[in-house]
Short mmCIF file of C-alpha atoms in Angstrom, two decimals:
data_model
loop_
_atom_site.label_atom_id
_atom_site.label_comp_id
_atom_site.label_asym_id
_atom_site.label_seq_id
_atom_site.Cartn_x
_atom_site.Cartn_y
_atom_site.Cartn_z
CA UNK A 229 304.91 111.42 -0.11
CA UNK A 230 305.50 114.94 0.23
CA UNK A 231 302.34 117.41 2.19
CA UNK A 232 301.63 118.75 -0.89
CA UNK A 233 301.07 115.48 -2.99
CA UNK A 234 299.67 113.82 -0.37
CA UNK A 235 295.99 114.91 -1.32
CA UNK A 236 296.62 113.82 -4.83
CA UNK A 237 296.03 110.33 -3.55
CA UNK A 238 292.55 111.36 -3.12
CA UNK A 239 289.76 111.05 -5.74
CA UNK A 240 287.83 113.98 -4.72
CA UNK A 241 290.72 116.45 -4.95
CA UNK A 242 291.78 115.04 -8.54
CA UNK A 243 288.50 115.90 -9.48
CA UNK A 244 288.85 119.18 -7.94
CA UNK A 245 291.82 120.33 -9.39
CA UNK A 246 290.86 118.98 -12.91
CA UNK A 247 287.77 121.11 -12.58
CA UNK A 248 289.31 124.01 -11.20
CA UNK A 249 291.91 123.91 -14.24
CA UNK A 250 289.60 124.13 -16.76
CA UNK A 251 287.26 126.92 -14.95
CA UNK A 252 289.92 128.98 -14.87
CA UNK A 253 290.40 128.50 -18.84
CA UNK A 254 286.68 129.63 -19.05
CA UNK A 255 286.28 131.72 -16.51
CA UNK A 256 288.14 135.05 -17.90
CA UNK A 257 287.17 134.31 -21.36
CA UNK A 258 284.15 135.83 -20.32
CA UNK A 259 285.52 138.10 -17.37
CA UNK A 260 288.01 140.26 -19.93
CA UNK A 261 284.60 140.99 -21.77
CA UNK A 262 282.26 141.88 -18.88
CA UNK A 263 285.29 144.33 -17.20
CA UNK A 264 285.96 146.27 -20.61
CA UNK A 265 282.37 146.10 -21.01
CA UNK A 266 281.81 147.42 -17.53
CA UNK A 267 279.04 144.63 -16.80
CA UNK A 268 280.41 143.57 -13.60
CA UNK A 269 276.85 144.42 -11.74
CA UNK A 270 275.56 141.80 -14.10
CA UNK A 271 277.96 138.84 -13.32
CA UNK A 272 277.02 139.89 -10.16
CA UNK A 273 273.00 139.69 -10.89
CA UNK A 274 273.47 136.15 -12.36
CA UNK A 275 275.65 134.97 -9.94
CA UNK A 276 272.31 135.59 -7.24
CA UNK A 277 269.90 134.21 -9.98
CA UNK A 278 271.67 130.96 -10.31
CA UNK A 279 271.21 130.73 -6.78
CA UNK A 280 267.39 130.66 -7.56
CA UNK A 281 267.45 127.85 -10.11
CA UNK A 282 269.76 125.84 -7.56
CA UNK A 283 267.12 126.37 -4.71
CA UNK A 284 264.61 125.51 -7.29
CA UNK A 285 266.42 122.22 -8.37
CA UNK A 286 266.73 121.32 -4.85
CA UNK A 287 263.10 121.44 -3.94
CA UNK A 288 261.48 119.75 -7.42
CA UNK A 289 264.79 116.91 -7.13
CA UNK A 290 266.21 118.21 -10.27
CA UNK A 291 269.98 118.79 -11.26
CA UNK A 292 270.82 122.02 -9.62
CA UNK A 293 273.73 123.24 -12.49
CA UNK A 294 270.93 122.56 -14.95
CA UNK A 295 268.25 124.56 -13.58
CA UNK A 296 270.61 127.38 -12.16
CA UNK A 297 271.87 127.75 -16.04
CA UNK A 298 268.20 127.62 -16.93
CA UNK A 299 267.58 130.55 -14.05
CA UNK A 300 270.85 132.57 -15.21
CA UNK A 301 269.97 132.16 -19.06
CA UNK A 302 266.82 133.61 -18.47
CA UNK A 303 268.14 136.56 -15.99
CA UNK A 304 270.66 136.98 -18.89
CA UNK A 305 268.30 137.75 -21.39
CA UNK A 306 265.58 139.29 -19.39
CA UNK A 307 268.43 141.98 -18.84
CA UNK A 308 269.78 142.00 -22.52
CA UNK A 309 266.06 142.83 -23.57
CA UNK A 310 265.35 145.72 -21.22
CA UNK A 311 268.78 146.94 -22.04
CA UNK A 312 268.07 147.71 -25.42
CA UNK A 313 264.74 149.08 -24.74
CA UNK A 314 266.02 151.18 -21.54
CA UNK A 315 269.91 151.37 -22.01
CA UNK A 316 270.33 154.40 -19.61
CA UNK A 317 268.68 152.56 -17.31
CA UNK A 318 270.50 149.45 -17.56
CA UNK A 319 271.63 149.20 -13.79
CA UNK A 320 267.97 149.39 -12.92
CA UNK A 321 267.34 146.12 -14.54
CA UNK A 322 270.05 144.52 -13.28
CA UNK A 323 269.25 145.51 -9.56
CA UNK A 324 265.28 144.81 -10.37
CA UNK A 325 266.47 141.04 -11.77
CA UNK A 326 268.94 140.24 -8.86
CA UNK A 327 266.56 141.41 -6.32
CA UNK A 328 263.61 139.07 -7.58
CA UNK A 329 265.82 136.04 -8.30
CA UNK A 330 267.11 136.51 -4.81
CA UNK A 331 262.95 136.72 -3.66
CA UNK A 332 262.66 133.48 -5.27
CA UNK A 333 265.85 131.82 -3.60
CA UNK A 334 264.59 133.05 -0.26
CA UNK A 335 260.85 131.60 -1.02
CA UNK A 336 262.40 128.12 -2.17
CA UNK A 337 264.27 127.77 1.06
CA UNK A 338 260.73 127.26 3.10
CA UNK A 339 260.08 123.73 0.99
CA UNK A 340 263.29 122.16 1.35
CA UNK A 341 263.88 119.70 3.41
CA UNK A 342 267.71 120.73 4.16
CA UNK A 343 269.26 123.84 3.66
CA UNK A 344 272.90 122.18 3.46
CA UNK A 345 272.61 121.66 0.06
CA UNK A 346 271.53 124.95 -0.99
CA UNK A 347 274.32 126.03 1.84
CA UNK A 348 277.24 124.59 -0.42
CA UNK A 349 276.06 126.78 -2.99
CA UNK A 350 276.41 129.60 -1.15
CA UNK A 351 280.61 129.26 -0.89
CA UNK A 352 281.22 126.32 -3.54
CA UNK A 353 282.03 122.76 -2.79
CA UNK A 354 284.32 121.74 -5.68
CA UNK A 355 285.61 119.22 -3.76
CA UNK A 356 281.69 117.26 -2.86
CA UNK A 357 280.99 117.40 -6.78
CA UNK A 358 279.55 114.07 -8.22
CA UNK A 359 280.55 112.72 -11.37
CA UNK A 360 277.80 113.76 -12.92
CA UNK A 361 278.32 116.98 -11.74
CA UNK A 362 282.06 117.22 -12.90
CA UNK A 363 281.14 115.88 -16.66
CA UNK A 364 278.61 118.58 -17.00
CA UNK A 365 281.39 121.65 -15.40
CA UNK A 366 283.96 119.96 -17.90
CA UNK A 367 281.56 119.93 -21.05
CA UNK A 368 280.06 123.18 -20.82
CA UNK A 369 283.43 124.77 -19.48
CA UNK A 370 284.27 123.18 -22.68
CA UNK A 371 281.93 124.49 -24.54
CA UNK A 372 282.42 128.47 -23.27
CA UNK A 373 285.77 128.47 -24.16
CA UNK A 374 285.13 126.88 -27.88
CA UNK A 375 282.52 128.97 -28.75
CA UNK A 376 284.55 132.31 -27.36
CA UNK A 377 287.51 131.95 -29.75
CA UNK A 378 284.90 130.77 -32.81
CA UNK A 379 283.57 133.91 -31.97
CA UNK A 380 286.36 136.04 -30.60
CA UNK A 381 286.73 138.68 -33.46
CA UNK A 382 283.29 139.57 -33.45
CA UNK A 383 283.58 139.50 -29.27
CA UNK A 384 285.93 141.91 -29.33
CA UNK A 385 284.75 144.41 -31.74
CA UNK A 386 281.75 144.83 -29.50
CA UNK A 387 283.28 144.91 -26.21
CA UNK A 388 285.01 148.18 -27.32
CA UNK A 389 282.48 149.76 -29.46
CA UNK A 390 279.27 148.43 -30.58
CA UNK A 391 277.89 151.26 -33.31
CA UNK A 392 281.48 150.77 -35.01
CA UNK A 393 281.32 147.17 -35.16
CA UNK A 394 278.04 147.67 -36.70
CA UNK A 395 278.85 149.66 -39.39
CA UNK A 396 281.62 147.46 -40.06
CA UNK A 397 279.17 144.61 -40.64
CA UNK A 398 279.25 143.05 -37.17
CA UNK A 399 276.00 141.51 -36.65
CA UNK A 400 275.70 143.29 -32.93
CA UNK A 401 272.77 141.57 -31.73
CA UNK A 402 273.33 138.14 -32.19
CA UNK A 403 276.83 138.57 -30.77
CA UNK A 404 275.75 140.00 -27.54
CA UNK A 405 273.02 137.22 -27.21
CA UNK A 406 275.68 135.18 -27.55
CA UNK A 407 277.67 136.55 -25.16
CA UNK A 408 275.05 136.29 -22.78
CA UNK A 409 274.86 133.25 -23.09
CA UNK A 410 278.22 132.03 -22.62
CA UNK A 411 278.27 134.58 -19.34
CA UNK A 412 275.19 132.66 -18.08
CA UNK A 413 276.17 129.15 -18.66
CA UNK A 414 280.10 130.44 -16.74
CA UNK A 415 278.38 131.20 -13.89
CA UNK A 416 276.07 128.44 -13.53
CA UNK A 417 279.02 125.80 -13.71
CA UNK A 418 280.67 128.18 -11.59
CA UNK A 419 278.36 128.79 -8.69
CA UNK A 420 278.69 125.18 -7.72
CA UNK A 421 282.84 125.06 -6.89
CA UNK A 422 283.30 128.79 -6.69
CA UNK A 423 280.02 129.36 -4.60
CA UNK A 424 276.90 131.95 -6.38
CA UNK A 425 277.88 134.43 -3.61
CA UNK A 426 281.67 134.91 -4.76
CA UNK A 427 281.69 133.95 -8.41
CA UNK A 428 281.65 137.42 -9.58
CA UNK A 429 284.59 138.28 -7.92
CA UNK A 430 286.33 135.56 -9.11
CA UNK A 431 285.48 136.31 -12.56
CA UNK A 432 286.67 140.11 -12.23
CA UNK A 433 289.88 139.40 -10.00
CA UNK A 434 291.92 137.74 -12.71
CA UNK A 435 291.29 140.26 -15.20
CA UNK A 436 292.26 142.79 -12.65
CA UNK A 437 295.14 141.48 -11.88
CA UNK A 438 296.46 140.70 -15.40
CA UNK A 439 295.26 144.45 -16.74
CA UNK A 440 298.14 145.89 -14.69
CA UNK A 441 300.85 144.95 -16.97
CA UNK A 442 299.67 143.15 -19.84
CA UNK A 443 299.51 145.98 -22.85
CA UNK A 444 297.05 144.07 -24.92
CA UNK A 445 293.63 141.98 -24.98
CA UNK A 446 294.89 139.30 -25.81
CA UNK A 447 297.48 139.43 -23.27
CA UNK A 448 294.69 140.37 -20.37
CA UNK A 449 293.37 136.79 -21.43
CA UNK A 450 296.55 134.73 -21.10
CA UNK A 451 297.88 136.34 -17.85
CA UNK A 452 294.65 136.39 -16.72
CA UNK A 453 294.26 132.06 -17.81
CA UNK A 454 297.81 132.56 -15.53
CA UNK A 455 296.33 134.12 -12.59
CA UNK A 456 293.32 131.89 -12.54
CA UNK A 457 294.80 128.84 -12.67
CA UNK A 458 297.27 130.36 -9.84
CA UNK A 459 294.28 131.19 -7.48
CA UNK A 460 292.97 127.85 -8.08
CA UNK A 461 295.65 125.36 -7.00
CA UNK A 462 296.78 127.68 -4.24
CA UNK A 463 293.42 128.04 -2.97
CA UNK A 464 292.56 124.43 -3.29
CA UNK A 465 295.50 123.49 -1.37
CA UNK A 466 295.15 125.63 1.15
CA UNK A 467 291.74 124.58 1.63
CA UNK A 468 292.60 121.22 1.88
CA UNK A 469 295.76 121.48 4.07
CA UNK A 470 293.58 124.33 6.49
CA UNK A 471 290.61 122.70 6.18
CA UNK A 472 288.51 126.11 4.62
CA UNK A 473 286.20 126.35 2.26
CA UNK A 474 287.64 126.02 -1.41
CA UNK A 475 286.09 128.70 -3.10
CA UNK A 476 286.43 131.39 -1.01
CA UNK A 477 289.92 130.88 -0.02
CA UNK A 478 290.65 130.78 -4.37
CA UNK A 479 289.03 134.33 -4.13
CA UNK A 480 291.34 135.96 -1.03
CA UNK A 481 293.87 134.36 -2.81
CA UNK A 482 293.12 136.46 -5.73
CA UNK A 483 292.21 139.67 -3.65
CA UNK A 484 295.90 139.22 -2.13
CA UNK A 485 297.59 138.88 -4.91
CA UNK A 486 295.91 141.56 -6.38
CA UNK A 487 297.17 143.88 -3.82
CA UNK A 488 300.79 142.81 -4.41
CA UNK A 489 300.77 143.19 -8.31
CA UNK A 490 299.24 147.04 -7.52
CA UNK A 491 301.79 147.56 -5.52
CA UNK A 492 304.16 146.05 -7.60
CA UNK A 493 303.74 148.10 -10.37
CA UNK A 494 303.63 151.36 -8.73
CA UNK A 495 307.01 150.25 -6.89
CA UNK A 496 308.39 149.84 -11.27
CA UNK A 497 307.03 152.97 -11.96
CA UNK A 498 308.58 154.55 -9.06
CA UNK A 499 311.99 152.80 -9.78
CA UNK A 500 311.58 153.94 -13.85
CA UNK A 501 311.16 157.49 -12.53
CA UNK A 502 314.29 157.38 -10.42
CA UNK A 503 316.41 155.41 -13.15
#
């Protein structure tokens, strides 16, 4: 058996890579809509207030990925609301919400009992997941991606220009609740195998990387599915063959590869200029 398949033979990593396969199906589903959108401050806000529901499980004994989607659901919305009240002073609320969630993390850290479970968190453990853990990551990953292409037209009129998409009979609102949603429920099945502290960037580097050559939005989603799912299995076997941590190794993957598609394309564009 070859070094690569060799850690096939293992349950843990099959669960790993299943989970990491269908993540990266959600994950820039969301991602393409939070970049155009310019919201990446606010994947960034949820991403700390999951970490406050997960503390929170922790201490009361309760399922972590259900109370950090509780904590990011409510983050979501407590941002959505002051948005439309305040929105030139969006990044405020953002800032204000991520900096109390992260209050409440640090408060919940003085009850528990060990701080290694709130520590795996921190950087993901996708490859420590229970069962019941990976059932819940596959059905709401699931889920996101479902309700994102039910939705998708109405997605993507908004995410380039709400007061047209009005007019046109888009029912604004309840689309960008419902994007908030699916952003909140991302990141709270993300936080637990990409880690709270890094799941924004993994949710921005994919789209980053696939906005360099792909010429529509559409596109930025499938290359972006590409470069996901990439980042994942490289990451995860690096991980396992170096013995790093999972998630954080998926994102340098990402931020390398990132560099060499930049580069890449101004190399073409040099080449087209020369041709």
């Amino acid at each position: 058996m070859g070094p690569i398949l060799e850690m096939f033979q293992y349950d843990f990593m099959q669960k790993a890579f299943l989970m990491s396969v269908v993540l990266s199906m959600a994950i820039p589903c969301i991602g393409v809509i939070v970049v155009f959108k310019r919201l990446s401050m606010t994947g960034d806000a949820l991403s700390h207030s999951s970490l406050a529901g997960v503390a929170t499980g922790i201490v009361f004994s309760l399922n972590p990925i259900f109370t950090s989607m509780a904590a990011c659901l409510l983050a979501a919305l407590v941002i959505e609301l002051i948005r439309r009240r305040i929105p030139h002073h969006a990044d405020l609320a953002i800032a204000v919400v991520m900096s109390a969630n992260v209050a409440v993390a640090g408060v919940m850290t003085r009850f528990m009992k060990r701080a290694t479970n709130l520590h795996s968190f921190l950087f993901g453990s996708i490859v420590a997941v229970t069962t019941e853990e990976m059932i819940s990551v596959l059905v709401i990953s699931a889920l996101v991606i479902i309700v994102f292409f039910l939705f998708y037209k109405e997605l993507f009129y908004t995410t380039y220009d709400e007061e047209s998409a009005r007019l046109a009979g888009v029912p604004v609102n309840v689309v960008n609740i419902i994007f908030t949603f699916l952003t909140a429920l991302t990141i709270s099945v993300a936080a637990r195998t990409v880690g709270t502290l890094i799941v924004s960037s993994f949710i921005v580097v994919p789209i980053a990387c696939a906005m360099q050559f792909a010429g529509s939005f559409k596109g930025t989603i499938r290359q972006a599915v590409g470069y996901a799912v990439f980042f994942s299995m490289v990451g995860l076997t690096l991980s396992y063959h170096f013995k790093l941590v999972p998630g954080a190794t998926m994102v340098l993957v990402g931020i390398i590869t990132l560099a060499i598609v930049v580069v890449a394309k101004r190399m073409l564009h040099a080449l087209r200029r020369i041709i």
